[in-house]
Short mmCIF file of N, CA and C in Angstrom, two decimals:
data_model
loop_
_atom_site.label_atom_id
_atom_site.label_comp_id
_atom_site.label_asym_id
_atom_site.label_seq_id
_atom_site.Cartn_x
_atom_site.Cartn_y
_atom_site.Cartn_z
N MET A 1 -4.78 -42.84 -42.49
CA MET A 1 -5.95 -43.35 -43.14
C MET A 1 -6.15 -44.73 -42.48
N MET A 2 -7.38 -45.09 -42.18
CA MET A 2 -7.70 -46.40 -41.63
C MET A 2 -7.83 -47.36 -42.78
N ALA A 3 -7.48 -48.54 -42.49
CA ALA A 3 -7.62 -49.67 -43.56
C ALA A 3 -9.12 -50.09 -43.58
N VAL A 4 -9.63 -50.13 -44.80
CA VAL A 4 -10.94 -50.69 -45.01
C VAL A 4 -10.79 -52.03 -45.72
N ASP A 5 -11.27 -53.01 -45.13
CA ASP A 5 -11.12 -54.34 -45.76
C ASP A 5 -12.38 -54.69 -46.55
N GLU A 6 -12.39 -55.96 -47.12
CA GLU A 6 -13.45 -56.39 -47.87
C GLU A 6 -14.82 -56.43 -47.21
N LEU A 7 -14.77 -56.83 -45.97
CA LEU A 7 -16.12 -56.96 -45.24
C LEU A 7 -16.56 -55.51 -44.98
N ASP A 8 -15.61 -54.66 -44.64
CA ASP A 8 -15.99 -53.18 -44.48
C ASP A 8 -16.74 -52.64 -45.70
N THR A 9 -16.14 -52.96 -46.88
CA THR A 9 -16.70 -52.39 -48.04
C THR A 9 -18.06 -53.07 -48.42
N ARG A 10 -18.24 -54.33 -48.02
CA ARG A 10 -19.55 -55.00 -48.27
C ARG A 10 -20.62 -54.37 -47.32
N ILE A 11 -20.18 -54.03 -46.09
CA ILE A 11 -21.09 -53.34 -45.13
C ILE A 11 -21.45 -52.00 -45.69
N LEU A 12 -20.44 -51.24 -46.06
CA LEU A 12 -20.66 -49.87 -46.69
C LEU A 12 -21.65 -49.91 -47.85
N ARG A 13 -21.46 -50.90 -48.76
CA ARG A 13 -22.29 -51.02 -49.90
C ARG A 13 -23.76 -51.19 -49.41
N LEU A 14 -24.01 -52.10 -48.50
CA LEU A 14 -25.35 -52.34 -47.97
C LEU A 14 -25.90 -51.05 -47.32
N LEU A 15 -25.04 -50.30 -46.59
CA LEU A 15 -25.43 -49.09 -45.92
C LEU A 15 -25.88 -48.08 -46.94
N LEU A 16 -25.17 -48.01 -47.98
CA LEU A 16 -25.50 -46.99 -49.10
C LEU A 16 -26.74 -47.45 -49.89
N GLU A 17 -26.89 -48.73 -50.18
CA GLU A 17 -28.02 -49.23 -50.92
C GLU A 17 -29.26 -49.44 -50.22
N GLN A 18 -29.12 -49.80 -48.88
CA GLN A 18 -30.33 -49.98 -48.07
C GLN A 18 -30.14 -49.30 -46.69
N PRO A 19 -30.14 -47.95 -46.72
CA PRO A 19 -29.76 -47.23 -45.45
C PRO A 19 -30.80 -47.42 -44.32
N ARG A 20 -31.99 -47.86 -44.57
CA ARG A 20 -32.99 -48.00 -43.53
C ARG A 20 -33.10 -49.43 -42.97
N THR A 21 -32.15 -50.31 -43.31
CA THR A 21 -32.22 -51.68 -42.96
C THR A 21 -31.53 -51.81 -41.58
N SER A 22 -31.95 -52.80 -40.77
CA SER A 22 -31.36 -52.97 -39.48
C SER A 22 -29.99 -53.67 -39.57
N VAL A 23 -29.19 -53.46 -38.52
CA VAL A 23 -27.93 -54.14 -38.42
C VAL A 23 -28.14 -55.65 -38.44
N ARG A 24 -29.15 -56.12 -37.82
CA ARG A 24 -29.49 -57.58 -37.80
C ARG A 24 -29.63 -58.01 -39.22
N GLU A 25 -30.32 -57.26 -40.06
CA GLU A 25 -30.58 -57.70 -41.47
C GLU A 25 -29.22 -57.63 -42.28
N TYR A 26 -28.45 -56.63 -42.05
CA TYR A 26 -27.18 -56.54 -42.70
C TYR A 26 -26.36 -57.78 -42.35
N ALA A 27 -26.37 -58.20 -41.11
CA ALA A 27 -25.59 -59.39 -40.72
C ALA A 27 -26.17 -60.68 -41.35
N ARG A 28 -27.46 -60.72 -41.53
CA ARG A 28 -27.97 -61.91 -42.12
C ARG A 28 -27.61 -61.97 -43.59
N VAL A 29 -27.66 -60.85 -44.35
CA VAL A 29 -27.37 -60.87 -45.78
C VAL A 29 -25.82 -61.10 -45.96
N LEU A 30 -24.99 -60.66 -45.02
CA LEU A 30 -23.53 -60.84 -45.15
C LEU A 30 -23.13 -62.16 -44.60
N GLY A 31 -23.95 -62.81 -43.82
CA GLY A 31 -23.58 -64.08 -43.28
C GLY A 31 -22.49 -64.02 -42.22
N VAL A 32 -22.61 -62.96 -41.39
CA VAL A 32 -21.71 -62.78 -40.29
C VAL A 32 -22.54 -62.43 -39.02
N ALA A 33 -21.90 -62.45 -37.86
CA ALA A 33 -22.57 -62.14 -36.62
C ALA A 33 -23.05 -60.63 -36.56
N ARG A 34 -24.16 -60.40 -35.87
CA ARG A 34 -24.70 -59.01 -35.75
C ARG A 34 -23.68 -58.17 -35.01
N GLY A 35 -23.04 -58.77 -34.03
CA GLY A 35 -22.06 -58.03 -33.25
C GLY A 35 -20.83 -57.62 -34.11
N THR A 36 -20.41 -58.45 -35.04
CA THR A 36 -19.35 -58.11 -35.96
C THR A 36 -19.70 -56.91 -36.77
N VAL A 37 -20.91 -56.93 -37.35
CA VAL A 37 -21.34 -55.80 -38.16
C VAL A 37 -21.40 -54.53 -37.29
N GLN A 38 -21.99 -54.65 -36.10
CA GLN A 38 -22.00 -53.45 -35.33
C GLN A 38 -20.66 -52.99 -34.88
N ALA A 39 -19.77 -53.82 -34.57
CA ALA A 39 -18.33 -53.44 -34.20
C ALA A 39 -17.71 -52.73 -35.42
N ARG A 40 -17.91 -53.20 -36.61
CA ARG A 40 -17.36 -52.61 -37.75
C ARG A 40 -17.97 -51.29 -38.08
N LEU A 41 -19.26 -51.13 -37.92
CA LEU A 41 -19.90 -49.79 -38.06
C LEU A 41 -19.48 -48.83 -37.03
N ASP A 42 -19.30 -49.24 -35.70
CA ASP A 42 -18.85 -48.40 -34.73
C ASP A 42 -17.37 -47.94 -35.10
N ARG A 43 -16.57 -48.83 -35.39
CA ARG A 43 -15.13 -48.47 -35.75
C ARG A 43 -15.11 -47.46 -36.93
N MET A 44 -15.90 -47.76 -38.06
CA MET A 44 -15.85 -46.88 -39.12
C MET A 44 -16.44 -45.47 -38.83
N GLU A 45 -17.38 -45.39 -37.90
CA GLU A 45 -17.86 -44.11 -37.41
C GLU A 45 -16.76 -43.39 -36.62
N ARG A 46 -16.16 -44.15 -35.70
CA ARG A 46 -15.08 -43.61 -34.87
C ARG A 46 -13.95 -43.08 -35.66
N ASP A 47 -13.58 -43.85 -36.77
CA ASP A 47 -12.46 -43.46 -37.59
C ASP A 47 -12.78 -42.44 -38.73
N GLY A 48 -14.11 -42.02 -38.79
CA GLY A 48 -14.51 -40.95 -39.69
C GLY A 48 -14.75 -41.44 -41.09
N VAL A 49 -14.86 -42.77 -41.30
CA VAL A 49 -15.26 -43.23 -42.61
C VAL A 49 -16.76 -42.98 -42.88
N ILE A 50 -17.56 -43.28 -41.81
CA ILE A 50 -18.98 -43.01 -41.82
C ILE A 50 -19.13 -41.65 -41.03
N THR A 51 -19.67 -40.65 -41.69
CA THR A 51 -19.73 -39.36 -41.09
C THR A 51 -21.15 -38.97 -40.77
N GLY A 52 -22.15 -39.69 -41.13
CA GLY A 52 -23.54 -39.34 -40.82
C GLY A 52 -24.48 -40.47 -41.31
N THR A 53 -25.66 -40.47 -40.78
CA THR A 53 -26.62 -41.52 -41.10
C THR A 53 -28.03 -40.95 -41.42
N GLY A 54 -28.13 -39.56 -41.44
CA GLY A 54 -29.46 -38.91 -41.66
C GLY A 54 -29.85 -39.08 -43.14
N PRO A 55 -31.13 -38.61 -43.39
CA PRO A 55 -31.63 -38.65 -44.74
C PRO A 55 -30.92 -37.72 -45.60
N VAL A 56 -30.92 -38.05 -46.94
CA VAL A 56 -30.41 -37.15 -47.91
C VAL A 56 -31.62 -36.34 -48.39
N LEU A 57 -31.50 -34.99 -48.39
CA LEU A 57 -32.67 -34.14 -48.65
C LEU A 57 -32.45 -33.47 -50.07
N SER A 58 -33.52 -33.12 -50.69
CA SER A 58 -33.42 -32.46 -51.99
C SER A 58 -33.78 -30.94 -51.83
N PRO A 59 -32.80 -30.03 -52.00
CA PRO A 59 -33.05 -28.58 -52.00
C PRO A 59 -34.22 -28.25 -52.94
N ALA A 60 -34.26 -28.87 -54.10
CA ALA A 60 -35.29 -28.61 -55.07
C ALA A 60 -36.71 -28.92 -54.55
N ALA A 61 -36.76 -30.00 -53.83
CA ALA A 61 -38.08 -30.43 -53.28
C ALA A 61 -38.44 -29.55 -52.13
N LEU A 62 -37.46 -28.93 -51.54
CA LEU A 62 -37.74 -27.94 -50.46
C LEU A 62 -38.00 -26.54 -50.98
N GLY A 63 -38.17 -26.40 -52.30
CA GLY A 63 -38.51 -25.12 -52.93
C GLY A 63 -37.34 -24.27 -53.34
N HIS A 64 -36.15 -24.92 -53.45
CA HIS A 64 -34.87 -24.28 -53.88
C HIS A 64 -34.22 -25.00 -55.05
N PRO A 65 -34.91 -24.95 -56.26
CA PRO A 65 -34.39 -25.72 -57.41
C PRO A 65 -33.24 -25.16 -58.15
N VAL A 66 -32.83 -23.85 -57.86
CA VAL A 66 -31.72 -23.23 -58.52
C VAL A 66 -30.42 -23.56 -57.76
N LEU A 67 -29.46 -24.12 -58.40
CA LEU A 67 -28.17 -24.47 -57.85
C LEU A 67 -27.10 -23.65 -58.54
N ALA A 68 -26.13 -23.11 -57.78
CA ALA A 68 -25.06 -22.39 -58.27
C ALA A 68 -23.83 -22.66 -57.48
N PHE A 69 -22.67 -22.56 -58.13
CA PHE A 69 -21.35 -22.67 -57.47
C PHE A 69 -20.80 -21.29 -57.52
N VAL A 70 -20.51 -20.75 -56.38
CA VAL A 70 -19.99 -19.35 -56.18
C VAL A 70 -18.50 -19.36 -55.71
N HIS A 71 -17.65 -18.81 -56.57
CA HIS A 71 -16.29 -18.63 -56.13
C HIS A 71 -16.18 -17.29 -55.41
N ILE A 72 -15.60 -17.31 -54.24
CA ILE A 72 -15.52 -16.19 -53.37
C ILE A 72 -14.10 -15.79 -53.12
N GLU A 73 -13.72 -14.62 -53.51
CA GLU A 73 -12.38 -14.08 -53.23
C GLU A 73 -12.38 -13.28 -51.94
N VAL A 74 -11.37 -13.50 -51.13
CA VAL A 74 -11.44 -12.98 -49.72
C VAL A 74 -10.13 -12.18 -49.51
N THR A 75 -10.35 -11.06 -48.81
CA THR A 75 -9.23 -10.23 -48.39
C THR A 75 -8.28 -11.02 -47.54
N GLN A 76 -7.01 -10.96 -47.80
CA GLN A 76 -5.94 -11.81 -47.10
C GLN A 76 -6.14 -11.60 -45.49
N GLY A 77 -6.15 -12.75 -44.92
CA GLY A 77 -6.30 -12.77 -43.47
C GLY A 77 -7.77 -12.85 -42.89
N HIS A 78 -8.71 -12.90 -43.88
CA HIS A 78 -10.14 -12.94 -43.44
C HIS A 78 -10.89 -14.19 -43.74
N LEU A 79 -10.11 -15.22 -44.17
CA LEU A 79 -10.72 -16.39 -44.62
C LEU A 79 -11.66 -17.11 -43.51
N ASP A 80 -11.16 -17.14 -42.29
CA ASP A 80 -11.95 -17.70 -41.23
C ASP A 80 -13.17 -16.93 -40.92
N ASP A 81 -13.03 -15.57 -40.92
CA ASP A 81 -14.20 -14.73 -40.65
C ASP A 81 -15.27 -14.91 -41.71
N VAL A 82 -14.84 -14.87 -42.99
CA VAL A 82 -15.88 -15.07 -44.08
C VAL A 82 -16.43 -16.48 -44.00
N GLY A 83 -15.63 -17.50 -43.75
CA GLY A 83 -16.17 -18.81 -43.61
C GLY A 83 -17.23 -18.87 -42.50
N ASP A 84 -16.98 -18.22 -41.39
CA ASP A 84 -17.98 -18.23 -40.29
C ASP A 84 -19.24 -17.53 -40.72
N ALA A 85 -19.06 -16.46 -41.49
CA ALA A 85 -20.19 -15.67 -41.98
C ALA A 85 -21.04 -16.49 -42.97
N LEU A 86 -20.34 -17.29 -43.82
CA LEU A 86 -21.04 -18.12 -44.76
C LEU A 86 -21.98 -19.14 -44.06
N ALA A 87 -21.47 -19.68 -42.93
CA ALA A 87 -22.20 -20.67 -42.25
C ALA A 87 -23.46 -20.17 -41.69
N ALA A 88 -23.73 -18.81 -41.66
CA ALA A 88 -24.93 -18.19 -41.19
C ALA A 88 -25.88 -18.01 -42.32
N VAL A 89 -25.51 -18.28 -43.54
CA VAL A 89 -26.45 -18.07 -44.67
C VAL A 89 -27.06 -19.39 -45.01
N PRO A 90 -28.47 -19.58 -44.79
CA PRO A 90 -28.97 -20.90 -44.98
C PRO A 90 -28.99 -21.45 -46.36
N GLU A 91 -28.96 -20.60 -47.41
CA GLU A 91 -28.89 -21.04 -48.77
C GLU A 91 -27.51 -21.56 -49.18
N ILE A 92 -26.52 -21.44 -48.39
CA ILE A 92 -25.24 -22.08 -48.60
C ILE A 92 -25.27 -23.44 -47.98
N VAL A 93 -25.21 -24.47 -48.86
CA VAL A 93 -25.38 -25.84 -48.36
C VAL A 93 -23.97 -26.46 -48.21
N GLU A 94 -22.93 -25.88 -48.84
CA GLU A 94 -21.53 -26.37 -48.64
C GLU A 94 -20.58 -25.30 -48.98
N ALA A 95 -19.41 -25.26 -48.38
CA ALA A 95 -18.41 -24.29 -48.75
C ALA A 95 -17.08 -24.86 -48.45
N PHE A 96 -16.14 -24.67 -49.28
CA PHE A 96 -14.76 -25.17 -49.15
C PHE A 96 -13.76 -24.08 -49.39
N SER A 97 -12.64 -24.12 -48.65
CA SER A 97 -11.52 -23.30 -49.13
C SER A 97 -10.76 -24.01 -50.17
N ILE A 98 -10.31 -23.28 -51.21
CA ILE A 98 -9.77 -23.91 -52.41
C ILE A 98 -8.49 -23.23 -52.88
N THR A 99 -7.87 -23.90 -53.82
CA THR A 99 -6.73 -23.32 -54.53
C THR A 99 -7.26 -22.85 -55.88
N GLY A 100 -6.41 -22.06 -56.57
CA GLY A 100 -6.86 -21.58 -57.89
C GLY A 100 -7.63 -20.24 -57.77
N GLY A 101 -8.52 -20.06 -58.76
CA GLY A 101 -9.28 -18.77 -58.84
C GLY A 101 -10.27 -18.62 -57.76
N GLY A 102 -9.89 -17.95 -56.75
CA GLY A 102 -10.81 -17.68 -55.57
C GLY A 102 -10.29 -18.36 -54.35
N ASP A 103 -10.81 -17.98 -53.23
CA ASP A 103 -10.28 -18.61 -51.91
C ASP A 103 -11.33 -19.65 -51.36
N LEU A 104 -12.70 -19.35 -51.70
CA LEU A 104 -13.68 -20.28 -51.23
C LEU A 104 -14.59 -20.65 -52.38
N LEU A 105 -15.12 -21.86 -52.33
CA LEU A 105 -16.11 -22.30 -53.25
C LEU A 105 -17.32 -22.75 -52.49
N ALA A 106 -18.50 -22.06 -52.78
CA ALA A 106 -19.73 -22.42 -52.11
C ALA A 106 -20.77 -23.03 -53.10
N ARG A 107 -21.51 -24.01 -52.52
CA ARG A 107 -22.65 -24.44 -53.33
C ARG A 107 -23.84 -23.78 -52.71
N VAL A 108 -24.54 -23.07 -53.57
CA VAL A 108 -25.57 -22.13 -53.07
C VAL A 108 -26.92 -22.63 -53.84
N VAL A 109 -27.98 -22.53 -53.07
CA VAL A 109 -29.33 -22.93 -53.66
C VAL A 109 -30.19 -21.62 -53.51
N GLY A 110 -31.16 -21.57 -54.53
CA GLY A 110 -32.12 -20.44 -54.46
C GLY A 110 -33.48 -20.94 -54.96
N ARG A 111 -34.47 -20.16 -54.56
CA ARG A 111 -35.88 -20.48 -55.00
C ARG A 111 -36.05 -20.18 -56.59
N ASP A 112 -35.36 -19.16 -56.98
CA ASP A 112 -35.38 -18.83 -58.41
C ASP A 112 -34.14 -17.95 -58.71
N ASN A 113 -33.88 -17.44 -59.89
CA ASN A 113 -32.70 -16.70 -60.28
C ASN A 113 -32.72 -15.40 -59.45
N ALA A 114 -33.80 -14.79 -59.31
CA ALA A 114 -33.79 -13.53 -58.49
C ALA A 114 -33.42 -13.76 -57.07
N HIS A 115 -33.86 -14.86 -56.45
CA HIS A 115 -33.51 -15.16 -55.01
C HIS A 115 -32.04 -15.46 -55.01
N LEU A 116 -31.49 -16.25 -55.97
CA LEU A 116 -30.08 -16.52 -56.10
C LEU A 116 -29.28 -15.18 -56.16
N GLU A 117 -29.78 -14.21 -56.91
CA GLU A 117 -29.04 -12.95 -57.01
C GLU A 117 -29.04 -12.27 -55.57
N ASP A 118 -30.18 -12.30 -54.87
CA ASP A 118 -30.24 -11.72 -53.64
C ASP A 118 -29.17 -12.39 -52.65
N VAL A 119 -29.06 -13.67 -52.66
CA VAL A 119 -28.10 -14.41 -51.87
C VAL A 119 -26.71 -13.99 -52.22
N ILE A 120 -26.35 -13.86 -53.51
CA ILE A 120 -25.11 -13.46 -53.98
C ILE A 120 -24.78 -12.06 -53.47
N GLN A 121 -25.69 -11.13 -53.61
CA GLN A 121 -25.57 -9.78 -53.13
C GLN A 121 -25.27 -9.76 -51.58
N LYS A 122 -25.92 -10.67 -50.89
CA LYS A 122 -25.60 -10.77 -49.48
C LYS A 122 -24.11 -11.25 -49.23
N LEU A 123 -23.70 -12.16 -50.06
CA LEU A 123 -22.31 -12.59 -49.96
C LEU A 123 -21.31 -11.50 -50.26
N ILE A 124 -21.60 -10.77 -51.34
CA ILE A 124 -20.71 -9.68 -51.68
C ILE A 124 -20.51 -8.64 -50.63
N SER A 125 -21.67 -8.48 -49.84
CA SER A 125 -21.64 -7.49 -48.78
C SER A 125 -20.97 -7.85 -47.45
N LEU A 126 -20.58 -9.13 -47.36
CA LEU A 126 -19.93 -9.57 -46.21
C LEU A 126 -18.55 -9.02 -46.05
N PRO A 127 -18.20 -8.51 -44.85
CA PRO A 127 -16.82 -7.96 -44.56
C PRO A 127 -15.77 -9.07 -44.99
N GLY A 128 -14.79 -8.57 -45.76
CA GLY A 128 -13.77 -9.52 -46.19
C GLY A 128 -13.93 -10.13 -47.52
N VAL A 129 -15.08 -10.05 -48.13
CA VAL A 129 -15.37 -10.52 -49.47
C VAL A 129 -14.93 -9.48 -50.51
N VAL A 130 -13.97 -9.76 -51.39
CA VAL A 130 -13.53 -8.93 -52.42
C VAL A 130 -14.45 -8.89 -53.67
N ARG A 131 -14.70 -10.14 -54.13
CA ARG A 131 -15.58 -10.35 -55.27
C ARG A 131 -15.99 -11.86 -55.37
N THR A 132 -17.04 -12.03 -56.14
CA THR A 132 -17.54 -13.38 -56.35
C THR A 132 -17.63 -13.61 -57.86
N ARG A 133 -17.67 -14.91 -58.17
CA ARG A 133 -17.92 -15.34 -59.59
C ARG A 133 -18.88 -16.58 -59.43
N THR A 134 -19.99 -16.40 -60.16
CA THR A 134 -21.03 -17.51 -60.06
C THR A 134 -21.25 -18.23 -61.31
N GLU A 135 -21.35 -19.56 -61.13
CA GLU A 135 -21.75 -20.52 -62.15
C GLU A 135 -22.99 -21.21 -61.80
N VAL A 136 -23.98 -21.05 -62.65
CA VAL A 136 -25.27 -21.65 -62.32
C VAL A 136 -25.30 -23.09 -63.03
N ALA A 137 -25.69 -24.08 -62.24
CA ALA A 137 -25.80 -25.48 -62.71
C ALA A 137 -27.05 -25.59 -63.52
N LEU A 138 -26.95 -26.22 -64.69
CA LEU A 138 -28.06 -26.37 -65.58
C LEU A 138 -28.76 -27.80 -65.34
N ARG A 139 -27.98 -28.79 -65.28
CA ARG A 139 -28.57 -30.16 -64.99
C ARG A 139 -27.50 -31.03 -64.35
N GLU A 140 -27.97 -31.77 -63.34
CA GLU A 140 -27.13 -32.72 -62.71
C GLU A 140 -26.80 -33.86 -63.60
N ARG A 141 -25.47 -34.06 -63.83
CA ARG A 141 -25.05 -35.18 -64.74
C ARG A 141 -24.62 -36.42 -63.87
N VAL A 142 -24.02 -36.17 -62.84
CA VAL A 142 -23.59 -37.30 -61.93
C VAL A 142 -23.99 -36.96 -60.57
N PRO A 143 -25.02 -37.60 -60.07
CA PRO A 143 -25.48 -37.20 -58.76
C PRO A 143 -24.43 -37.64 -57.60
N HIS A 144 -24.44 -36.94 -56.54
CA HIS A 144 -23.54 -37.21 -55.46
C HIS A 144 -23.63 -38.65 -55.13
N ARG A 145 -22.50 -39.34 -55.16
CA ARG A 145 -22.41 -40.80 -54.96
C ARG A 145 -21.13 -41.15 -54.39
N LEU A 146 -21.09 -42.25 -53.64
CA LEU A 146 -19.89 -42.75 -53.06
C LEU A 146 -19.68 -44.28 -53.34
N LEU A 147 -20.78 -44.96 -53.75
CA LEU A 147 -20.71 -46.33 -54.02
C LEU A 147 -19.62 -46.75 -54.95
N PRO A 148 -19.45 -46.12 -56.14
CA PRO A 148 -18.30 -46.57 -56.94
C PRO A 148 -16.91 -46.39 -56.29
N LEU A 149 -16.77 -45.36 -55.44
CA LEU A 149 -15.45 -45.24 -54.66
C LEU A 149 -15.36 -46.37 -53.68
N VAL A 150 -16.47 -46.72 -53.01
CA VAL A 150 -16.39 -47.88 -52.01
C VAL A 150 -16.04 -49.12 -52.80
N GLU A 151 -16.61 -49.39 -53.93
CA GLU A 151 -16.36 -50.56 -54.65
C GLU A 151 -14.90 -50.57 -55.15
N SER A 152 -14.39 -49.43 -55.54
CA SER A 152 -12.92 -49.27 -55.95
C SER A 152 -12.06 -49.65 -54.81
N VAL A 153 -12.39 -49.14 -53.54
CA VAL A 153 -11.59 -49.37 -52.38
C VAL A 153 -11.64 -50.82 -52.06
N GLY A 154 -12.89 -51.53 -52.28
CA GLY A 154 -13.00 -52.88 -51.90
C GLY A 154 -12.18 -53.73 -52.91
N ARG A 155 -12.08 -53.35 -54.16
CA ARG A 155 -11.26 -54.05 -55.16
C ARG A 155 -9.78 -53.98 -54.63
N THR A 156 -9.38 -52.82 -54.22
CA THR A 156 -8.00 -52.63 -53.81
C THR A 156 -7.70 -53.48 -52.53
N ALA A 157 -8.69 -53.53 -51.57
CA ALA A 157 -8.51 -54.28 -50.40
C ALA A 157 -8.36 -55.84 -50.71
N ARG A 158 -9.06 -56.24 -51.71
CA ARG A 158 -8.94 -57.68 -52.11
C ARG A 158 -7.73 -57.96 -52.84
N ALA A 159 -7.06 -57.02 -53.53
CA ALA A 159 -5.85 -57.27 -54.30
C ALA A 159 -4.59 -57.54 -53.42
#
């Protein structure tokens, strides 16, 4: 794991809070040279701390307001094949191999419940899928966020 120091956490905070601001403006706000900020950003990208800079999109605003978490049990030895097949299903926005009940956990979006059922039926029919278990999300309680983690890492770096 790479060391993230206090300046890194201040840069990450600005990046999360003001993602469309220029490196020059970040440097001005932080009171450091533009080259320093750019070098830190480049290093954090190289080290995998920063993994993307694109816009965050809303599946609901794209016409897919239904969100479900689907546990997928896979025939032994077919995890990679099923993972590859999941990548071809556009309604699967994330998938992880997991421990516990099931082998994979997928975040799946749908236009409505009927569409969600169609997507799940598609998953069930994939070679290597034994069974699925679906949990439909009712309301987002904590949106995806990383700023509290960045702040926690920053406090640790200062200590």
